[in-house]
CSV table of C-alpha atoms in Angstrom, one decimal:
chain,number,residue,atom,x,y,z
A,29,MET,CA,24.1,-11.3,18.8
A,30,ILE,CA,25.9,-10.6,15.5
A,31,GLN,CA,29.6,-11.2,15.3
A,32,ARG,CA,31.5,-8.4,13.6
A,33,SER,CA,33.4,-10.9,11.5
A,34,SER,CA,30.2,-12.5,10.4
A,35,PHE,CA,28.8,-9.1,9.3
A,36,GLY,CA,32.0,-8.1,7.6
A,37,GLY,CA,32.1,-11.3,5.7
A,38,ALA,CA,28.5,-11.1,4.7
A,39,PHE,CA,28.9,-7.5,3.6
A,40,SER,CA,32.0,-8.2,1.4
A,41,ALA,CA,30.6,-11.4,0.0
A,42,ASN,CA,27.4,-9.5,-1.0
A,43,PHE,CA,29.2,-8.2,-4.1
A,44,SER,CA,30.6,-11.6,-5.3
A,45,PRO,CA,28.1,-12.0,-8.1
A,46,LEU,CA,29.7,-9.0,-9.8
A,47,ARG,CA,32.6,-11.4,-10.8
A,48,ILE,CA,30.1,-13.0,-13.3
A,49,ARG,CA,30.3,-11.2,-16.6
A,50,ASN,CA,26.7,-11.8,-17.7
A,51,PHE,CA,25.4,-10.6,-14.4
A,52,ARG,CA,27.5,-7.4,-14.5
A,53,ILE,CA,26.2,-6.6,-18.0
A,54,TYR,CA,22.6,-7.1,-17.1
A,55,LEU,CA,22.8,-5.2,-13.8
A,56,SER,CA,24.4,-2.2,-15.6
A,57,GLY,CA,21.4,-2.1,-18.0
A,58,GLN,CA,19.0,-2.4,-15.1
A,59,ALA,CA,20.7,0.6,-13.3
A,60,VAL,CA,20.0,2.9,-16.2
A,61,SER,CA,16.5,1.6,-16.8
A,62,LEU,CA,15.4,1.7,-13.2
A,63,ILE,CA,16.4,5.4,-12.8
A,64,GLY,CA,14.1,6.1,-15.8
A,65,THR,CA,11.3,4.0,-14.2
A,66,TRP,CA,11.3,6.0,-11.0
A,67,LEU,CA,11.5,9.2,-13.0
A,68,GLN,CA,8.3,8.2,-14.6
A,69,ILE,CA,6.6,6.9,-11.4
A,70,THR,CA,7.2,10.3,-9.7
A,71,ALA,CA,6.1,12.3,-12.7
A,72,GLN,CA,3.0,10.1,-13.1
A,73,GLY,CA,1.9,10.8,-9.6
A,74,ILE,CA,2.4,14.6,-10.1
A,75,VAL,CA,0.4,14.4,-13.4
A,76,VAL,CA,-2.5,12.5,-11.8
A,77,TYR,CA,-2.6,14.9,-8.9
A,78,LYS,CA,-2.9,17.9,-11.2
A,79,LEU,CA,-5.3,16.3,-13.7
A,80,SER,CA,-7.6,15.2,-10.9
A,81,GLY,CA,-7.6,18.6,-9.2
A,82,GLY,CA,-5.7,17.4,-6.2
A,83,SER,CA,-7.5,14.1,-5.5
A,84,ALA,CA,-5.8,11.5,-3.3
A,85,THR,CA,-8.5,9.0,-4.5
A,86,ALA,CA,-7.3,9.5,-8.1
A,87,LEU,CA,-3.8,8.7,-6.9
A,88,GLY,CA,-5.2,5.5,-5.3
A,89,VAL,CA,-7.0,4.6,-8.5
A,90,VAL,CA,-3.8,4.8,-10.6
A,91,GLY,CA,-1.9,2.9,-8.0
A,92,MET,CA,-4.6,0.2,-8.1
A,93,LEU,CA,-4.5,0.0,-11.9
A,94,ASN,CA,-0.7,-0.3,-11.8
A,95,THR,CA,-0.8,-3.3,-9.6
A,96,LEU,CA,-4.2,-5.0,-10.3
A,97,PRO,CA,-2.7,-7.1,-13.2
A,98,LEU,CA,-0.2,-8.6,-10.7
A,99,LEU,CA,-3.1,-10.2,-9.0
A,100,LEU,CA,-5.1,-11.1,-12.1
A,101,PHE,CA,-2.2,-12.5,-14.3
A,102,GLY,CA,0.3,-13.6,-11.7
A,103,PRO,CA,-0.4,-17.4,-12.1
A,104,LEU,CA,-0.1,-17.3,-15.8
A,105,ALA,CA,3.0,-15.2,-15.7
A,106,GLY,CA,4.7,-17.6,-13.3
A,107,VAL,CA,4.0,-20.6,-15.5
A,108,TRP,CA,5.2,-18.7,-18.6
A,109,ALA,CA,8.4,-17.6,-16.9
A,110,ASP,CA,9.1,-21.3,-15.9
A,111,ARG,CA,8.4,-22.7,-19.4
A,112,LEU,CA,9.6,-20.0,-21.9
A,113,ASP,CA,13.0,-18.5,-22.6
A,114,ARG,CA,13.1,-15.9,-19.8
A,115,ARG,CA,15.6,-13.7,-21.7
A,116,LEU,CA,13.3,-13.4,-24.7
A,117,LEU,CA,10.3,-12.8,-22.5
A,118,LEU,CA,12.1,-9.9,-20.8
A,119,ILE,CA,13.1,-8.4,-24.1
A,120,VAL,CA,9.5,-8.4,-25.2
A,121,SER,CA,8.2,-7.0,-21.9
A,122,GLN,CA,10.8,-4.2,-21.8
A,123,THR,CA,10.0,-3.2,-25.4
A,124,GLY,CA,6.3,-3.0,-24.5
A,125,ALA,CA,7.0,-0.8,-21.5
A,126,MET,CA,9.2,1.4,-23.7
A,127,CYS,CA,6.3,1.9,-26.1
A,128,LEU,CA,3.9,2.8,-23.3
A,129,ALA,CA,6.3,5.4,-21.9
A,130,PHE,CA,6.6,7.0,-25.3
A,131,THR,CA,2.8,7.0,-25.8
A,132,LEU,CA,2.2,9.0,-22.6
A,133,ALA,CA,5.1,11.3,-23.3
A,134,ALA,CA,3.5,12.1,-26.7
A,135,LEU,CA,0.1,12.7,-25.1
A,136,LEU,CA,1.6,15.1,-22.5
A,137,GLN,CA,3.8,16.8,-25.1
A,138,THR,CA,0.8,17.6,-27.3
A,139,GLY,CA,-1.4,18.7,-24.4
A,140,LEU,CA,-3.9,15.9,-25.2
A,141,ALA,CA,-3.4,13.9,-22.0
A,142,GLN,CA,-6.5,13.2,-19.9
A,143,LEU,CA,-6.9,11.4,-16.6
A,144,TRP,CA,-8.4,8.3,-18.3
A,145,HIS,CA,-5.4,8.1,-20.6
A,146,VAL,CA,-3.1,7.7,-17.5
A,147,TYR,CA,-5.5,5.1,-16.1
A,148,VAL,CA,-5.5,3.0,-19.2
A,149,LEU,CA,-1.7,3.2,-19.7
A,150,ALA,CA,-1.2,2.4,-16.0
A,151,PHE,CA,-3.2,-0.8,-16.3
A,152,CYS,CA,-1.3,-1.7,-19.5
A,153,LEU,CA,2.1,-1.1,-17.7
A,154,GLY,CA,0.9,-3.2,-14.8
A,155,THR,CA,0.1,-6.1,-17.1
A,156,ILE,CA,3.6,-5.9,-18.5
A,157,THR,CA,5.0,-5.8,-15.0
A,158,ALA,CA,3.0,-8.9,-14.0
A,159,ILE,CA,4.7,-10.8,-16.8
A,160,ASP,CA,8.1,-9.2,-16.2
A,161,PHE,CA,8.6,-9.5,-12.4
A,162,PRO,CA,8.7,-13.3,-11.9
A,163,ALA,CA,10.8,-13.7,-15.1
A,164,GLN,CA,13.2,-10.9,-14.1
A,165,GLN,CA,13.7,-12.3,-10.5
A,166,ALA,CA,14.2,-15.8,-11.7
A,167,PHE,CA,16.5,-14.5,-14.5
A,168,LEU,CA,18.9,-13.3,-11.7
A,169,GLY,CA,19.3,-16.9,-10.6
A,170,ASP,CA,19.9,-17.9,-14.2
A,171,LEU,CA,22.7,-15.4,-14.5
A,172,ALA,CA,24.3,-15.8,-11.1
A,173,GLY,CA,23.5,-19.5,-10.3
A,174,MET,CA,21.8,-20.8,-7.2
A,175,ALA,CA,24.9,-20.5,-5.0
A,176,GLU,CA,24.9,-16.7,-5.6
A,177,VAL,CA,21.2,-16.0,-6.1
A,178,ARG,CA,20.5,-14.3,-2.7
A,179,ARG,CA,23.5,-12.0,-3.2
A,180,ALA,CA,22.3,-11.3,-6.8
A,181,VAL,CA,18.9,-10.4,-5.4
A,182,ASN,CA,20.5,-8.1,-2.9
A,183,LEU,CA,22.6,-6.3,-5.6
A,184,ASN,CA,19.5,-5.9,-7.8
A,185,ALA,CA,17.7,-4.4,-4.8
A,186,MET,CA,20.7,-2.0,-4.3
A,187,ILE,CA,20.3,-0.8,-7.8
A,188,LEU,CA,16.6,-0.4,-7.3
A,189,GLN,CA,17.1,1.7,-4.2
A,190,VAL,CA,19.7,3.9,-5.9
A,191,SER,CA,17.2,4.6,-8.6
A,192,ARG,CA,14.5,5.3,-6.0
A,193,MET,CA,16.8,8.0,-4.6
A,194,LEU,CA,18.0,9.6,-7.9
A,195,GLY,CA,14.9,9.2,-10.1
A,196,PRO,CA,12.4,11.1,-7.9
A,197,ALA,CA,14.9,13.8,-7.0
A,198,PHE,CA,15.6,14.4,-10.7
A,199,ALA,CA,11.9,14.1,-11.6
A,200,GLY,CA,10.7,16.8,-9.1
A,201,SER,CA,13.1,19.4,-10.6
A,202,LEU,CA,12.5,18.3,-14.2
A,203,VAL,CA,8.7,18.5,-13.9
A,204,ALA,CA,8.9,21.9,-12.2
A,205,TRP,CA,11.2,23.3,-14.9
A,206,LEU,CA,10.2,21.6,-18.1
A,207,GLY,CA,6.9,19.9,-17.4
A,208,ALA,CA,6.1,16.2,-17.1
A,209,ALA,CA,6.6,15.0,-20.8
A,210,PRO,CA,10.4,14.9,-20.7
A,211,ALA,CA,10.3,12.5,-17.8
A,212,PHE,CA,8.4,10.0,-19.9
A,213,TRP,CA,10.6,10.5,-23.0
A,214,ILE,CA,13.7,9.9,-20.8
A,215,ASN,CA,12.2,6.8,-19.3
A,216,GLY,CA,11.3,5.4,-22.8
A,217,VAL,CA,14.9,5.9,-23.9
A,218,SER,CA,16.3,4.3,-20.7
A,219,PHE,CA,14.7,1.0,-21.6
A,220,GLY,CA,17.2,0.7,-24.5
A,221,ALA,CA,19.9,0.1,-21.9
A,222,VAL,CA,18.3,-3.0,-20.3
A,223,ILE,CA,17.1,-4.3,-23.7
A,224,GLY,CA,20.7,-4.0,-25.0
A,225,SER,CA,22.1,-5.8,-22.0
A,226,LEU,CA,19.6,-8.7,-22.5
A,227,LEU,CA,20.7,-8.9,-26.1
A,228,LEU,CA,24.4,-9.2,-25.0
A,229,VAL,CA,24.0,-11.8,-22.2
A,230,ARG,CA,23.8,-15.6,-22.7
A,231,THR,CA,22.6,-18.1,-20.1
A,232,GLN,CA,22.0,-21.8,-20.0
A,233,PRO,CA,18.3,-22.5,-20.5
A,234,ALA,CA,16.7,-23.4,-17.2
A,235,ALA,CA,14.9,-26.7,-16.9
A,236,LYS,CA,11.3,-26.3,-18.0
A,237,GLN,CA,8.3,-28.1,-16.5
A,238,ARG,CA,6.2,-29.8,-19.2
A,239,GLY,CA,3.1,-31.8,-19.3
A,240,ALA,CA,1.0,-29.9,-16.7
A,241,GLY,CA,-1.4,-27.0,-17.3
A,242,ALA,CA,-1.1,-23.6,-15.6
A,243,ALA,CA,-3.5,-24.7,-12.8
A,244,GLY,CA,-1.6,-27.9,-12.1
A,245,GLY,CA,1.7,-26.0,-12.1
A,246,MET,CA,0.5,-23.4,-9.7
A,247,ARG,CA,-1.1,-26.1,-7.5
A,248,ALA,CA,2.3,-27.8,-7.1
A,249,ALA,CA,3.8,-24.4,-6.0
A,250,LEU,CA,1.0,-23.8,-3.5
A,251,ASP,CA,1.5,-27.3,-2.1
A,252,PHE,CA,5.1,-26.6,-1.6
A,253,ILE,CA,4.4,-23.3,0.2
A,254,ARG,CA,1.9,-25.1,2.5
A,255,SER,CA,4.8,-27.4,3.6
A,256,GLN,CA,7.0,-24.4,4.6
A,257,PRO,CA,5.6,-22.6,7.7
A,258,ARG,CA,8.5,-20.1,7.8
A,259,ILE,CA,7.9,-19.1,4.2
A,260,GLN,CA,4.2,-18.6,5.1
A,261,ASP,CA,5.4,-16.2,7.9
A,262,LEU,CA,7.5,-14.3,5.5
A,263,LEU,CA,4.6,-14.0,3.0
A,264,VAL,CA,2.4,-12.7,5.8
A,265,PHE,CA,4.9,-10.0,6.7
A,266,VAL,CA,5.3,-9.1,3.0
A,267,MET,CA,1.5,-8.7,2.6
A,268,LEU,CA,1.4,-6.5,5.7
A,269,LEU,CA,4.2,-4.4,4.4
A,270,THR,CA,2.8,-3.9,0.9
A,271,PHE,CA,-0.9,-3.4,2.0
A,272,PHE,CA,-0.3,-1.0,4.9
A,273,GLY,CA,3.2,0.3,4.1
A,274,LEU,CA,4.2,0.6,0.5
A,275,ALA,CA,0.7,1.8,-0.4
A,276,VAL,CA,1.4,5.0,1.4
A,277,LEU,CA,3.9,5.9,-1.4
A,278,THR,CA,1.0,6.3,-3.8
A,279,ILE,CA,-0.3,9.4,-1.8
A,280,VAL,CA,3.1,11.1,-1.3
A,281,PRO,CA,2.0,13.9,-3.7
A,282,ALA,CA,-0.8,14.6,-1.3
A,283,VAL,CA,1.7,14.7,1.6
A,284,ALA,CA,3.6,17.2,-0.5
A,285,ARG,CA,0.4,19.1,-1.2
A,286,GLY,CA,1.1,18.7,-4.9
A,287,VAL,CA,4.5,20.6,-5.0
A,288,PRO,CA,6.7,18.7,-7.5
A,289,GLN,CA,10.0,19.4,-5.8
A,290,VAL,CA,8.7,18.3,-2.4
A,291,THR,CA,7.3,15.2,-3.9
A,292,GLY,CA,10.7,14.4,-5.4
A,293,TRP,CA,12.5,15.1,-2.1
A,294,LEU,CA,10.2,12.9,-0.1
A,295,LEU,CA,10.6,10.0,-2.5
A,296,ALA,CA,14.3,10.5,-2.7
A,297,ALA,CA,14.6,10.4,1.1
A,298,SER,CA,12.7,7.1,1.0
A,299,GLY,CA,15.0,5.8,-1.7
A,300,PHE,CA,18.1,6.8,0.3
A,301,GLY,CA,16.8,5.0,3.4
A,302,ALA,CA,16.1,1.9,1.3
A,303,LEU,CA,19.5,2.1,-0.3
A,304,LEU,CA,21.3,2.3,3.1
A,305,SER,CA,19.2,-0.6,4.3
A,306,THR,CA,20.0,-2.8,1.3
A,307,VAL,CA,23.7,-2.1,1.6
A,308,VAL,CA,24.1,-2.3,5.4
A,309,LEU,CA,21.0,-3.7,7.1
A,310,VAL,CA,20.2,-6.5,4.8
A,311,PRO,CA,23.7,-8.2,5.2
A,312,LEU,CA,23.4,-7.4,8.9
A,313,SER,CA,20.0,-9.1,9.1
A,314,GLN,CA,21.3,-12.1,7.2
A,315,ALA,CA,24.1,-12.5,9.8
A,316,ALA,CA,21.6,-12.2,12.7
A,317,ARG,CA,20.8,-15.2,14.7
A,318,TYR,CA,17.0,-15.0,14.9
A,319,THR,CA,15.6,-14.3,11.4
A,320,GLY,CA,11.9,-14.1,12.5
A,321,ARG,CA,12.6,-11.5,15.1
A,322,VAL,CA,14.6,-9.4,12.6
A,323,VAL,CA,11.8,-9.4,10.0
A,324,ALA,CA,9.1,-8.7,12.6
A,325,GLY,CA,11.3,-5.9,14.1
A,326,ALA,CA,11.6,-4.3,10.6
A,327,VAL,CA,7.8,-4.2,10.3
A,328,LEU,CA,7.5,-2.7,13.8
A,329,TRP,CA,10.1,-0.1,12.9
A,330,MET,CA,8.2,0.9,9.8
A,331,GLY,CA,4.9,1.2,11.6
A,332,ALA,CA,6.5,3.5,14.2
A,333,TRP,CA,7.9,5.8,11.6
A,334,PHE,CA,4.6,6.0,9.7
A,335,THR,CA,3.1,7.1,12.9
A,336,VAL,CA,5.7,9.8,13.3
A,337,LEU,CA,5.2,11.0,9.8
A,338,SER,CA,1.5,11.3,10.4
A,339,PHE,CA,2.1,13.9,13.2
A,340,VAL,CA,4.8,16.1,11.6
A,341,GLN,CA,4.3,19.0,9.2
A,342,TRP,CA,7.8,20.4,9.0
A,343,LEU,CA,9.5,19.3,5.8
A,344,PRO,CA,12.9,18.2,7.4
A,345,LEU,CA,11.1,16.0,9.9
A,346,GLN,CA,9.0,14.6,7.0
A,347,LEU,CA,12.2,13.7,5.2
A,348,VAL,CA,13.6,12.1,8.2
A,349,SER,CA,10.4,10.1,8.6
A,350,MET,CA,10.4,8.9,5.0
A,351,PHE,CA,14.1,7.9,5.5
A,352,GLY,CA,13.3,6.0,8.6
A,353,ILE,CA,10.3,4.2,7.1
A,354,SER,CA,12.3,2.9,4.2
A,355,LEU,CA,15.1,1.4,6.3
A,356,GLY,CA,12.7,-1.5,7.1
A,357,ALA,CA,11.2,-2.5,3.8
A,358,PRO,CA,14.3,-4.0,2.1
A,359,VAL,CA,15.0,-6.3,5.1
A,360,VAL,CA,11.6,-7.9,4.6
A,361,MET,CA,11.4,-7.9,0.8
A,362,THR,CA,14.9,-8.9,-0.1
A,363,MET,CA,15.2,-11.7,2.4
A,364,ALA,CA,11.8,-13.1,1.3
A,365,LEU,CA,12.7,-12.9,-2.4
A,366,GLY,CA,16.1,-14.6,-1.9
A,367,LEU,CA,14.8,-17.4,0.3
A,368,MET,CA,11.9,-18.1,-2.1
A,369,GLN,CA,14.5,-18.9,-4.8
A,370,VAL,CA,16.9,-20.8,-2.6
A,371,LEU,CA,14.2,-23.1,-1.3
A,372,ALA,CA,12.4,-23.6,-4.6
A,373,PRO,CA,12.5,-27.0,-6.2
A,374,PRO,CA,14.1,-27.1,-9.7
A,375,GLY,CA,11.8,-25.6,-12.4
A,376,MET,CA,9.5,-23.9,-9.9
A,377,ARG,CA,11.2,-20.7,-9.0
A,378,ALA,CA,9.2,-18.4,-11.2
A,379,ARG,CA,5.9,-19.9,-10.1
A,380,LEU,CA,6.8,-19.3,-6.4
A,381,LEU,CA,7.9,-15.8,-7.3
A,382,SER,CA,4.6,-15.2,-9.0
A,383,ILE,CA,2.8,-16.3,-5.9
A,384,PHE,CA,5.0,-13.9,-3.9
A,385,THR,CA,4.0,-11.2,-6.3
A,386,MET,CA,0.3,-12.0,-6.1
A,387,LEU,CA,0.3,-12.0,-2.3
A,388,SER,CA,2.4,-8.9,-1.9
A,389,PHE,CA,2.2,-6.4,-4.8
A,390,GLY,CA,-1.1,-8.0,-5.9
A,391,MET,CA,-2.7,-6.6,-2.7
A,392,GLN,CA,-1.8,-3.0,-3.7
A,393,PRO,CA,-4.9,-2.4,-5.9
A,394,PHE,CA,-7.0,-2.6,-2.8
A,395,ALA,CA,-4.5,-0.9,-0.6
A,396,ALA,CA,-4.1,2.0,-3.0
A,397,LEU,CA,-7.8,2.5,-3.2
A,398,LEU,CA,-8.2,2.3,0.6
A,399,ILE,CA,-5.4,4.7,1.4
A,400,GLY,CA,-6.6,7.1,-1.3
A,401,TYR,CA,-10.2,7.0,0.0
A,402,ASN,CA,-9.1,7.3,3.6
A,403,ALA,CA,-6.8,10.3,2.8
A,404,ASP,CA,-9.7,12.2,1.2
A,405,ALA,CA,-12.3,11.1,3.8
A,406,LEU,CA,-10.2,11.4,7.0
A,407,GLY,CA,-7.3,13.5,6.0
A,408,THR,CA,-3.9,12.4,4.8
A,409,ALA,CA,-2.2,12.4,8.2
A,410,LEU,CA,-4.9,10.2,9.9
A,411,ALA,CA,-4.9,7.7,7.0
A,412,ILE,CA,-1.1,7.3,7.4
A,413,ARG,CA,-1.4,7.0,11.2
A,414,ILE,CA,-4.0,4.2,10.9
A,415,ASN,CA,-1.7,2.2,8.6
A,416,GLY,CA,1.2,2.7,11.0
A,417,VAL,CA,-0.7,1.5,14.0
A,418,ILE,CA,-1.9,-1.5,12.1
A,419,LEU,CA,1.6,-2.5,11.2
A,420,ILE,CA,2.8,-2.2,14.8
A,421,CYS,CA,-0.1,-4.3,16.1
A,422,ALA,CA,0.1,-7.0,13.4
A,423,ALA,CA,3.9,-7.5,14.0
A,424,LEU,CA,3.4,-7.8,17.7
A,425,LEU,CA,0.6,-10.3,17.2
A,426,MET,CA,2.7,-12.4,14.8
A,427,LEU,CA,5.5,-12.6,17.4
A,428,ALA,CA,3.0,-13.5,20.2
A,429,LEU,CA,1.0,-16.1,18.3
A,430,ARG,CA,3.9,-17.8,16.4
A,431,PRO,CA,6.4,-19.0,18.9
A,432,ASP,CA,8.3,-20.9,16.2
A,433,LEU,CA,8.8,-17.6,14.4
A,434,ARG,CA,10.5,-16.1,17.4
A,435,ALA,CA,12.8,-19.1,17.6
A,436,TRP,CA,13.5,-19.3,13.9
A,437,GLN,CA,17.2,-19.3,13.2
A,438,LEU,CA,18.8,-19.3,9.7
A,439,GLN,CA,22.5,-19.9,9.3
A,440,PRO,CA,23.9,-17.1,7.0
A,441,ALA,CA,26.4,-19.4,5.4
A,442,SER,CA,24.0,-22.2,4.6
A,443,PRO,CA,20.6,-20.8,3.5
A,444,GLN,CA,19.8,-24.1,1.8
A,445,GLN,CA,19.4,-25.7,5.2
A,446,LEU,CA,16.6,-23.5,6.4
A,447,ALA,CA,14.9,-25.1,9.4
A,448,VAL,CA,11.1,-25.1,8.9
């Protein structure tokens, strides 16, 4: 049972990192940049759907190319982020992403864009993301400190969900009225906000690990994870979520039958659900007594709503389903990201986060191809229904086969004392 005072305290304390000047500056830049990012993600899906003649498989391919570098380059990225200046690494990665957005904008503006252009640029952007993600998540800890890192991760997730709501809604109307190119121009410009914030903030350099190669460094991180069974459980849930849940987002244009405004509305409904979850349900989950049951319940909830989505054709019910689906994902993802950092030994945070990335988002290349192929071969509705049923069954199996997971308790006030 959750005490009201516990939830109220967890909710209000969730905003305490905003008292830190450097964190406020960086989060402000992120807020602007992430809206542009989701503007581009939505527009990219619409462009691919049109250039491919309405192929869900093509949507799966571009989803695969966006995430394959996370699997290929994750180990190297984690080592770099632990040993290099993370602030400078982020400046370089964000500048590269800006250049890619401008390149695709120019191709679309001049009418020269072809499907293979989008594929190549998607892979390049995925490579930058592979470098950026572990550095960016670890940088939150550099700015906020370990005492505030879980709350900093929550606030960053809130900004992400706000952008997931606003960006797609804006993108659908923008593409319908002016075409896709302006979405990419705006995203390119939006990177200036986060680059500017990185130039303004200053952090104490984190302790760097020296004297071991990339393989040795990752081996130490893997050894640590092997000693933490509850972290292993979290990673399993995250893999299930990304492979059978988040991959469905790549075929939302197919659910919308290629209509830009409907695509934007569906993704905006998903973003609104994720925002509400991050603001309300994540603090509530952190105040809950049985952490394992909460995370498994979130996966079950998402599976149920995916199943509902697969049966409905009426747009209002599709919007409700997308909203319901996205209530569960932040509970799993945000709690896992925060705990990985809290429990990490000094100097290993970015490597653990890169493993998290490889085992979660790194699965999406295969998931995107599978959901795209299934949608074309079996129909979009049946493909989504299969994923929903798998999520339900997998969560029930985890609860049945892992009794320690059902009994896992995490004291909200003392996350450092996680019982494993």
